[in-house]
XYZ file of C-alpha atoms in Angstrom:
582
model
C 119.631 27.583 182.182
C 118.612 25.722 178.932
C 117.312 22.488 178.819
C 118.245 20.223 175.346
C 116.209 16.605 174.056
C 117.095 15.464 170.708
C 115.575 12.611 169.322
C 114.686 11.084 166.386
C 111.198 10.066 165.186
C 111.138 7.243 162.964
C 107.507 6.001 163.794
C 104.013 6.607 165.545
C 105.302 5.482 169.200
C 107.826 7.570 168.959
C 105.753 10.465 167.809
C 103.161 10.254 170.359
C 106.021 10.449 172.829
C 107.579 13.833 171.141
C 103.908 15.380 171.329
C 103.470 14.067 174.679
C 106.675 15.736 175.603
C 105.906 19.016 173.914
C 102.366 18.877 176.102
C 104.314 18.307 179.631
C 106.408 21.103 178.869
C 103.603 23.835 178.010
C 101.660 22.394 180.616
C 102.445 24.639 183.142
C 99.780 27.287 184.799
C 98.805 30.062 183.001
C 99.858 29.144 179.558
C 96.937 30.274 177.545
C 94.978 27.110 176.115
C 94.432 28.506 172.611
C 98.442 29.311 172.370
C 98.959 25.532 173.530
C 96.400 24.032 171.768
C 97.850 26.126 168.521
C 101.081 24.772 169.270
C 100.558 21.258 169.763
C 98.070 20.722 166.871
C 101.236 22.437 164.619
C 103.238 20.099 165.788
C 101.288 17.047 165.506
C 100.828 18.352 161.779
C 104.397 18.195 161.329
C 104.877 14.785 162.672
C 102.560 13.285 160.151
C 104.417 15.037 157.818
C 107.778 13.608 159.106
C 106.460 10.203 159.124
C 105.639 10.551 155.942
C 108.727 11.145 154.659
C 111.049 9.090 156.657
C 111.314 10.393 160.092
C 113.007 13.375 161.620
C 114.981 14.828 164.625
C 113.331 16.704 166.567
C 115.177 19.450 169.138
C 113.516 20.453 172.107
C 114.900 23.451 173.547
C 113.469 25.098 176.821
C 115.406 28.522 177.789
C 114.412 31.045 179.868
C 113.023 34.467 178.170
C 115.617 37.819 178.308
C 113.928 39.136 180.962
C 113.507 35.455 182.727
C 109.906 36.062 183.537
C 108.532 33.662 181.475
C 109.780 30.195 179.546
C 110.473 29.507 175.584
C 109.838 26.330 174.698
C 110.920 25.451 171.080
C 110.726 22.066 168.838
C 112.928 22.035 165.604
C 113.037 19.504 162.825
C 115.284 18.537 160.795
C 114.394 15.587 157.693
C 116.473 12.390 158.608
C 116.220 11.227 154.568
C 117.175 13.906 151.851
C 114.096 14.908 150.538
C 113.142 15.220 146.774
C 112.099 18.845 146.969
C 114.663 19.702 149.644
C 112.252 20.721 152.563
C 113.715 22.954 154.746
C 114.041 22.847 158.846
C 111.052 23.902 160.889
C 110.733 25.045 164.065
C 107.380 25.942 166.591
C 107.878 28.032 169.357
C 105.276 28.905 172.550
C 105.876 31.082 175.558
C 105.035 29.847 179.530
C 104.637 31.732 182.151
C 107.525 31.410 184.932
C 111.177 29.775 184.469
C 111.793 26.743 183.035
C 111.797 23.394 184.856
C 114.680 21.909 186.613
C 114.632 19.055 184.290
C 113.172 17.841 181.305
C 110.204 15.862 182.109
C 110.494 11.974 181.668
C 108.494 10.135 179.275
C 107.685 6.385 180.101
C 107.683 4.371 176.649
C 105.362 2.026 177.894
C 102.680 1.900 175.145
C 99.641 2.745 178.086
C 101.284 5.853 177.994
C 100.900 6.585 174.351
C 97.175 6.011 174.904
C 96.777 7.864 177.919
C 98.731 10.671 175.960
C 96.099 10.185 172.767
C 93.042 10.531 175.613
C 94.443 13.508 177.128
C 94.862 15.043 173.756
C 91.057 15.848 174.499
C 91.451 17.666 177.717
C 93.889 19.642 175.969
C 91.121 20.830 173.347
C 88.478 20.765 175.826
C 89.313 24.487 177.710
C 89.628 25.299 173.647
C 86.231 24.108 172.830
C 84.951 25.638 175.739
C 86.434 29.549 174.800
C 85.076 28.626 171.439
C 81.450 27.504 172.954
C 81.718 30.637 174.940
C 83.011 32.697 171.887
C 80.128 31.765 169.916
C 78.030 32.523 172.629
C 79.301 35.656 173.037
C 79.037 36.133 169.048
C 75.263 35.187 169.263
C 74.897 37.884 171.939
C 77.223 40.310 169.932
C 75.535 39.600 166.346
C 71.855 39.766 168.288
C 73.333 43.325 169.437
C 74.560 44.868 166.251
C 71.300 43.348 164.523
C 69.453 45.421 166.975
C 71.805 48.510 166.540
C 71.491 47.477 162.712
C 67.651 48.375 163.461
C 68.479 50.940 165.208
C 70.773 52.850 162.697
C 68.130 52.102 159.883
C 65.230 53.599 161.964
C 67.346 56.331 163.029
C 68.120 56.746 159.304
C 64.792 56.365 158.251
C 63.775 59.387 161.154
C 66.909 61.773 159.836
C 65.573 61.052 156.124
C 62.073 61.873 156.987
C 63.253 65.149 159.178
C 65.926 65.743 156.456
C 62.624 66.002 153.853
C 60.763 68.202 156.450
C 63.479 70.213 156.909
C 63.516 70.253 153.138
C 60.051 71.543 152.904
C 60.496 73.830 154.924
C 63.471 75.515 153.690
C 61.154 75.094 150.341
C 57.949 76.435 152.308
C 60.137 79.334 153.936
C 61.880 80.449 150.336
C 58.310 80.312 149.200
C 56.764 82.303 151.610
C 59.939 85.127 151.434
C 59.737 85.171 147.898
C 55.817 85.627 148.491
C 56.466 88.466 151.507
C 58.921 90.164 149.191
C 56.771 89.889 146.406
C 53.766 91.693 148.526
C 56.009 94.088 150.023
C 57.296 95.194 146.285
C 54.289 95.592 145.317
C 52.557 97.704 147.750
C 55.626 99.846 147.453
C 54.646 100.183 143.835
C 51.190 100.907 144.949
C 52.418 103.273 147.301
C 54.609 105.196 144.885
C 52.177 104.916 141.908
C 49.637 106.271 144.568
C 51.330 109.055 145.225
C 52.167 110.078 141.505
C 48.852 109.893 140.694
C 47.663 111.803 143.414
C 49.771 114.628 143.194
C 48.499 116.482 140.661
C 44.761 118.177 140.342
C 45.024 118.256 136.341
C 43.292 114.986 134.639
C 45.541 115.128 131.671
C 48.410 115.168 133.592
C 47.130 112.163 135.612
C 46.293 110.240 132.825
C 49.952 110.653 131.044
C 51.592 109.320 134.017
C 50.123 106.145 133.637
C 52.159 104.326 130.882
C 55.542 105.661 132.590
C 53.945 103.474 135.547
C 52.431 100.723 134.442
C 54.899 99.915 131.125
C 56.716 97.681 131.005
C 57.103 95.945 134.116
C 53.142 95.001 134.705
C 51.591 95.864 131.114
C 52.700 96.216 127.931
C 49.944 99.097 126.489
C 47.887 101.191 128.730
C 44.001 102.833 127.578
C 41.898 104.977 129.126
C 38.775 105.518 127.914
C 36.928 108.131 129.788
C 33.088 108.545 129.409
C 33.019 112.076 128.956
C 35.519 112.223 126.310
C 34.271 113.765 122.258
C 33.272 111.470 120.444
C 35.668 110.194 117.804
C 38.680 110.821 120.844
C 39.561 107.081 120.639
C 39.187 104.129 118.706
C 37.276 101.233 119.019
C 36.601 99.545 122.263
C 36.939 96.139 123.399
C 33.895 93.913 124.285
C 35.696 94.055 127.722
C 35.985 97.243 128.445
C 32.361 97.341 127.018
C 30.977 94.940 130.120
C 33.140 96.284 132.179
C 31.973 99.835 132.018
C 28.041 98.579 131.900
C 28.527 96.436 134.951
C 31.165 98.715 136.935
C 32.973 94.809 137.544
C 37.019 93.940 136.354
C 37.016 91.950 133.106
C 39.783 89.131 131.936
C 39.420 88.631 128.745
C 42.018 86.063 126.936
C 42.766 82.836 125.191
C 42.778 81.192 128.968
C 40.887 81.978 131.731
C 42.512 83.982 134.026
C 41.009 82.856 137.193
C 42.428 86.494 138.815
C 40.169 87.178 142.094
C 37.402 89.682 142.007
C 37.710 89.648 138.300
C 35.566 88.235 135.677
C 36.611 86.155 132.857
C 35.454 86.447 129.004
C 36.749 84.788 125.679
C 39.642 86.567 124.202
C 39.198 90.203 122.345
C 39.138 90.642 118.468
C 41.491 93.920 119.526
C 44.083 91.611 120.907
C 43.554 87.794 120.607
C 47.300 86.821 121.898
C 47.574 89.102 124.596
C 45.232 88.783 127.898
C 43.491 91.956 128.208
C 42.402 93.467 131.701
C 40.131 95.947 132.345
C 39.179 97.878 135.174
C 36.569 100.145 135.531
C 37.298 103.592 136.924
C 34.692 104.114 140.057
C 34.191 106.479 142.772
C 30.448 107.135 142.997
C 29.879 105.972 139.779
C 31.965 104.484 136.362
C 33.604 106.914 134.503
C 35.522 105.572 132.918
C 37.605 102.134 132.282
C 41.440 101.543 132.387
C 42.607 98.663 129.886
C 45.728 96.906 130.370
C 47.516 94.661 127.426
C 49.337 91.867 129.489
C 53.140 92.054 129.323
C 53.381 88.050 128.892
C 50.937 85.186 128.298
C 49.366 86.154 131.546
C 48.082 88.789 134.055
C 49.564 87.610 137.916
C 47.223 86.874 140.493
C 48.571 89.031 143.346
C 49.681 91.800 140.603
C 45.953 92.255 139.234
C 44.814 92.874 142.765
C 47.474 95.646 143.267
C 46.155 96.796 139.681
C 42.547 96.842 140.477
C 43.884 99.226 143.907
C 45.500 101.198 141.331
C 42.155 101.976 139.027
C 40.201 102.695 142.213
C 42.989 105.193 143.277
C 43.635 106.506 140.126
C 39.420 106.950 139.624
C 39.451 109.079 142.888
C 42.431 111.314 141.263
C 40.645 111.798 138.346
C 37.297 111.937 140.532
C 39.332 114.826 142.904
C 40.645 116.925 139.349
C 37.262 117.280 138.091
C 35.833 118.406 141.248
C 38.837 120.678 141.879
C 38.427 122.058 138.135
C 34.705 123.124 139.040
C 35.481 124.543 141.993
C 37.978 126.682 140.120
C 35.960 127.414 137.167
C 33.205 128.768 139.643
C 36.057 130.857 142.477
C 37.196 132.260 139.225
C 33.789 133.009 138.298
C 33.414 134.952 141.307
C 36.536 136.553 141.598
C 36.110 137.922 138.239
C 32.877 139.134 138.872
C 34.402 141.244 141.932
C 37.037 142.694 139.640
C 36.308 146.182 138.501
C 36.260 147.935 134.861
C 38.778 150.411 135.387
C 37.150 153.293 134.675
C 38.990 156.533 132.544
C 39.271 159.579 134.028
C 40.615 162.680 133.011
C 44.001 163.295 133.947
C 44.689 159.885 135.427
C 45.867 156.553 133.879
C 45.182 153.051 135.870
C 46.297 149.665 135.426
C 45.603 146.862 138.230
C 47.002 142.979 138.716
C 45.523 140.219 140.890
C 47.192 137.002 141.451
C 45.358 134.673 143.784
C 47.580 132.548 145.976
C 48.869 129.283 144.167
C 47.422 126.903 146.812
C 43.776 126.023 147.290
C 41.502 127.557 144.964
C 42.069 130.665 143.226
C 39.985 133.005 144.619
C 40.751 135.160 148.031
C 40.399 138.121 150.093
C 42.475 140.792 148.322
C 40.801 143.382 145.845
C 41.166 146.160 144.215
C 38.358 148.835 143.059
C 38.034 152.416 140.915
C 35.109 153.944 140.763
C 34.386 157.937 140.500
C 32.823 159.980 142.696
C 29.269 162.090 141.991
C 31.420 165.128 143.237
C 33.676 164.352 140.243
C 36.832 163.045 142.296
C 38.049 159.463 141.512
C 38.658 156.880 144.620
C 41.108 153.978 144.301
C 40.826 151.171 146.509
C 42.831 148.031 147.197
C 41.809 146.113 150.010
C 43.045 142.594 151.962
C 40.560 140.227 153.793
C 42.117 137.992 156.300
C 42.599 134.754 155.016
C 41.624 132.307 152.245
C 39.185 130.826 149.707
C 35.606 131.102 149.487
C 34.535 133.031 152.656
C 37.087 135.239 152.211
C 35.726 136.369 148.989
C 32.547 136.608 150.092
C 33.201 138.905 152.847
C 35.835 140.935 150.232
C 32.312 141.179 148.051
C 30.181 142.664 150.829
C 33.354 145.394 151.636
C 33.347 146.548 148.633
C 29.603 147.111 148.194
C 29.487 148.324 151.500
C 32.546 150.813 150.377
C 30.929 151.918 147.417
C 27.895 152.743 149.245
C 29.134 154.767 151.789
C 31.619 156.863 149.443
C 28.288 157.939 147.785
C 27.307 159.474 150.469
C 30.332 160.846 151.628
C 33.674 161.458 149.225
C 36.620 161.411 152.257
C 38.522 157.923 152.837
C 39.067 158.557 156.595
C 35.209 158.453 156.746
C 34.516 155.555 154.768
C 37.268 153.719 156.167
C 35.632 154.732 159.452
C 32.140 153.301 158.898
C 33.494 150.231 156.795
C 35.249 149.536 160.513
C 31.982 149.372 162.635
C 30.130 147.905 160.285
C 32.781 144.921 159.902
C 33.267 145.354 163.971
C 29.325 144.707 164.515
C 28.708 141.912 161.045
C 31.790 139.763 161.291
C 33.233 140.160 164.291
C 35.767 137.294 164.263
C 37.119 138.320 160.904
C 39.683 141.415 159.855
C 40.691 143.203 156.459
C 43.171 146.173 155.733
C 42.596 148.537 153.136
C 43.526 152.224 151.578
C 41.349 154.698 149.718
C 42.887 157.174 148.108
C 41.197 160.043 146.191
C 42.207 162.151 143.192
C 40.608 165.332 142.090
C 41.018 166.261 138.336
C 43.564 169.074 137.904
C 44.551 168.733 141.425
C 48.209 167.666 142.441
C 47.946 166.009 145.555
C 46.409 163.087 146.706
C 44.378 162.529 149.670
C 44.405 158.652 151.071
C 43.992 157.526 154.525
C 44.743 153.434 155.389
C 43.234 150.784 157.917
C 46.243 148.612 158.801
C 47.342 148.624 154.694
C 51.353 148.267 153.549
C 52.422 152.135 152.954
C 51.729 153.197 148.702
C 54.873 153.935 147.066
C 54.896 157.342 144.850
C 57.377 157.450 142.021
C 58.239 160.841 140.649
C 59.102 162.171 137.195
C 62.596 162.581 137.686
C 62.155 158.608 139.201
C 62.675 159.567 142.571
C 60.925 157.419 144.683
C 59.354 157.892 148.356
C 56.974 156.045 150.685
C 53.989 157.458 152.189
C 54.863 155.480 155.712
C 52.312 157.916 157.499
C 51.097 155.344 160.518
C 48.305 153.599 158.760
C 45.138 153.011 161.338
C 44.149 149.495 163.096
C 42.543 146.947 160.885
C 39.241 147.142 159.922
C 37.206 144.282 162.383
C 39.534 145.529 165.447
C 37.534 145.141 168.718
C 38.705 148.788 169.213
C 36.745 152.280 168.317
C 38.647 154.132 166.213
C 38.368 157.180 164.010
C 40.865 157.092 160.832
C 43.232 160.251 159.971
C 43.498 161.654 156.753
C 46.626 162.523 154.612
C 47.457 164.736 151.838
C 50.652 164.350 149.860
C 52.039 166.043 146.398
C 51.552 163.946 143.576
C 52.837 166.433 140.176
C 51.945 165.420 136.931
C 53.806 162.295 135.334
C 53.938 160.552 139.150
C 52.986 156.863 139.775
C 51.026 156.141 142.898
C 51.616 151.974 143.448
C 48.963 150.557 146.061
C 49.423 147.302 147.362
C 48.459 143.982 149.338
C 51.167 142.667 151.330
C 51.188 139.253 149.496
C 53.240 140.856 146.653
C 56.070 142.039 149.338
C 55.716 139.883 152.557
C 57.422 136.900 152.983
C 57.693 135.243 155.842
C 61.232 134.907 156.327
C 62.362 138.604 155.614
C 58.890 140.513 156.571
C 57.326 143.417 154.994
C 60.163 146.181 154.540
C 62.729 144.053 152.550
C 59.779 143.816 150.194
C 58.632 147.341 150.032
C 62.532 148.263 149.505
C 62.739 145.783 146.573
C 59.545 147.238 145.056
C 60.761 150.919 145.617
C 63.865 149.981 143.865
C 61.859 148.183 140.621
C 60.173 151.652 140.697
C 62.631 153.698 140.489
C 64.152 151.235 138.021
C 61.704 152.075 135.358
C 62.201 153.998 132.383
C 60.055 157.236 131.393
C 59.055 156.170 128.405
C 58.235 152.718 129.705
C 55.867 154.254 131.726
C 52.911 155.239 129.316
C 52.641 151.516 128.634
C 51.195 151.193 132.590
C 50.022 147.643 132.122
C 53.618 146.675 130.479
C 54.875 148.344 134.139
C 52.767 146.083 136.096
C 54.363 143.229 134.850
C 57.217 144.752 135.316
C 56.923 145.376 138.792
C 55.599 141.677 139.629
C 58.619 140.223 137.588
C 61.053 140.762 140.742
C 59.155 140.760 143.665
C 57.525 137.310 142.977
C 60.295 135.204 140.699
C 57.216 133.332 139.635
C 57.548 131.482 143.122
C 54.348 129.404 144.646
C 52.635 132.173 146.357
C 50.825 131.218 150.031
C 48.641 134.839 149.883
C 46.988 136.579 147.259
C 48.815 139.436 145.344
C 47.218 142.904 144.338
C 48.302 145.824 142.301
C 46.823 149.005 141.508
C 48.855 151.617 139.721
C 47.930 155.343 139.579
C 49.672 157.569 137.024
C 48.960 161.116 136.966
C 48.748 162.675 133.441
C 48.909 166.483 132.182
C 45.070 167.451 131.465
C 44.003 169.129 128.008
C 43.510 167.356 124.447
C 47.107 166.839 123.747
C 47.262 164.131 127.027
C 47.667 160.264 126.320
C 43.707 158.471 126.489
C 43.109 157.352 129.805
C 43.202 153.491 129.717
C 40.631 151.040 131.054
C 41.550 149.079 133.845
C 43.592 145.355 132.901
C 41.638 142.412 134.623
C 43.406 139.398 136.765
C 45.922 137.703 135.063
């Protein structure tokens, strides 16, 4: 049902009624105050207006809505007058709860009523004033809240910026201390490997040229070495530096800025190099002898780098220190072990020619030994002998077996003998400690050979012809064996123009084949000879070590004694003397 009022609203009276109207029908319960109060102050607007400009009709219209829950109440004007600018219609429209009244509601033109209408216009707008009071309260209460969270957000802010610049430094300290970590760990693998190159080798020169390929150009850009017991004149001048550093045994800077490097010592910059920090180390073990100088690669020598460096000089001075001490050791085992070594002697009818090798590691001095020496009865004995083991004591007790040999062939001329006594007296004076050896004994004019052998490798005989045999008679036990034993004696035909080779078993032992691969190999080199080849004996004992050894690093001591018979009378070749170690 719709409910129609038309009138028209020539003056103030009969505006108040229209709004007074308007407020009975949006007065009913539940119509939200601010959509009433909206509406009626619109259309009080719009009656000024109309009053203005000559009245209006006004329409009220009051329908239910489609879905006749609630009410539409609308007010439409229209201009009575024509109007100038040719104002258009208006309309307002609000929504009330339930259906519409019955009826339109009366309004009493009594003029009380237009006041009572103009005083209730302020109960209207009090439930509005009151949502605003309470608005604004709840604003206060709002804006006192986000002023707090305001705070709130900038504190937080201010604690994320302050943990975002810890976090900061410590991504800065972390890189820092990586970049320090990696640095450390580069350079003791430097160290490390720089250790190790210096340290492998027991020659000095060889030390010292391994330096530069080092040290250039990564952590200097010229490396000296001045060594104390160079000749004089061996280098140029020397630095003030290197100077102070070799009188007080203490690292020197010297440069246009102080270096402030720890553990080192800073002077003014060097007249040998006034652009380029110079650094220099002295070379100490027990004492200075020597002092490493290092041209800077930049402007300046690294902190943490000069204390790997320093390392370096006190490594490399032990080296050095080590190659000096290994080079007198050397010079005085080969002292020895030349002093051991016999004179071949010449002897009618017979040509000899020996070899010793010591073994490549250690010092070069050992056990094995070889020994020619005639006989008052006018025979010749050859010897080659094989201490147990290595180095000095080895030699030494190889020195007192072959006096002790000598001695007792003077009294008595046959190797089984010798060999006999040479066993109890090692048995009794060294009774920890073993040796092998063969004697063998050639009479002038005599074509045999008598030998007899204490635990030695079997001789090889070559013939004329170049037929070659072993003389694998079972050798005796060892010489030092806790055993009593009596040595046997053999005899076997050696014609004129045959080679006798006696042996140690360093020249055909090797540890993964054993002994008889290498006797086979050396019977084979023998036989490989030629005649003529053989009246240059010596050129034949190279020849013979040539194949067995391959110049390979050699863990035992290697002797050779070769025996060549000759025809006797003037026309015969000149015995040789005997060839010394090589």
């Amino acid at each position: 049902m719709t409910l129609l009022d038309v009138r028209d609203v020539t003056s103030a009276a009969e505006a108040v009624r229209a709004r007074t109207l308007a407020a009975h029908l949006t007065s009913a319960p539940g119509v939200p105050a601010v959509e009433r109060a909206r509406f009626l102050t619109a259309l009080t607007a719009r009656l000024r207006e109309c009053l203005g400009t000559g009245g209006a009709e006004l329409t009220f219209t009051v329908r239910p809505s489609a879905s006749g829950a609630t009410t539409l109440v609308r007010v439409a004007g229209r201009p009575l007058a024509p109007q100038p600018q040719g104002a258009p219609p208006w309309q307002l429209t609000v929504t009330c709860p339930g259906p519409p009244p019955r009826d339109l509601p009366r309004v009493d033109p009594d003029e009380s009523t237009h006041v009572e209408a103009v005083l209730a216009a302020d109960d209207e707008i009090a439930p509005v004033l009151r949502r605003l009071d309470e608005a604004e309260r709840q604003l206060r209460l709002h804006r006192e809240e986000l002023h707090q969270t305001n705070q709130g957000v900038l504190a937080l802010h201010a604690e994320l910026d302050a943990a975002a610049r810890i976090q900061h430094d410590l991504l800065d300290a972390e890189r820092a201390a990586l970049g320090a970590a990696e640095k450390a760990r580069r350079l003791l693998t430097f160290l490390g490997d720089a250790s190790a190159v210096v340290t492998a080798s027991l020659d000095p020169e060889d030390i010292l040229r391994c330096l530069p390929g080092l040290l250039v150009p990564e952590y200097a850009s010229q490396v000296d070495v001045w060594l104390f017991d160079e000749p004089p004149g061996t280098n140029g001048a020397r630095s003030a530096a290197a100077v102070t550093a070799a009188r007080l045994g203490r690292p020197q800077h010297a440069g246009p800025h102080p270096g402030g490097l720890p553990g080192v010592d800073d002077l003014p910059p060097s007249a040998l190099s006034p652009d380029r920090p110079l650094l220099c180390l002295p070379l100490t073990v027990r004492h200075t002898s020597g002092v490493l100088t290092l041209t800077a690669p930049g402007d300046r020598f690294d902190a943490d780098t000069s204390v790997m460096l320093v390392e370096l000089a006190q490594r490399t001075a032990i080296a050095l220190d080590n190659a000096r001490r290994y080079e007198q050791h050397r010079d005085t085992a080969e002292t020895l072990q030349r002093a051991q070594l016999t004179e071949l002697p010449a002897t009618e009818g017979l040509r000899l020619a020996a070899r010793y090798l010591p073994a490549t590691r250690g010092l070069n001095i050992g056990g094995d030994w070889y020994d020619a020496f005639p006989h008052p009865d006018g025979s010749l004995l050859a010897v080659v002998g094989d201490v147990t083991g290595h180095g000095l004591r080895a030699a030494v007790i190889m020195g007192q077996l072959r006096t002790a040999l000598r001695a007792y062939a003077i009294e008595d001329h046959s190797p089984a003998r010798i060999l006999t006594r040479l066993h109890r007296m090692l048995r009794h004076q060294q009774p920890h400690l073993y040796a092998t050896a063969v004697i063998a004994r050639f009479r002038p004019g005599d074509p045999h050979v008598v030998w007899a052998a204490a635990g030695h490798p079997p001789g090889v005989v070559r013939a004329p012809g170049g037929a070659v045999r072993v003389l694998d008679t079972r050798p005796g036990v060892m010489l030092g064996m806790p055993l009593d034993c009596e040595y046997e004696e053999h005899t076997a035909e050696l014609q004129s123009g045959s080679t006798l080779v006696l042996y140690t078993d360093g020249l055909v032992e090797r540890r993964a084949h054993g002994i008889d691969p290498g006797i086979e190999l050396l019977g084979r080199a023998l036989a490989e000879l030629d005649e003529t080849a053989l009246d240059d004996l010596d050129g034949c004992a190279e020849a013979l070590l040539k194949p067995l050894l391959h110049d390979h690093e050699r863990d035992d001591d290697v002797c050779l004694l070769l025996c060549r018979t000759t025809p006797p009378g003037p026309d015969a070749p000149a015995p040789r003397t005997g060839a010394g170690s090589r």
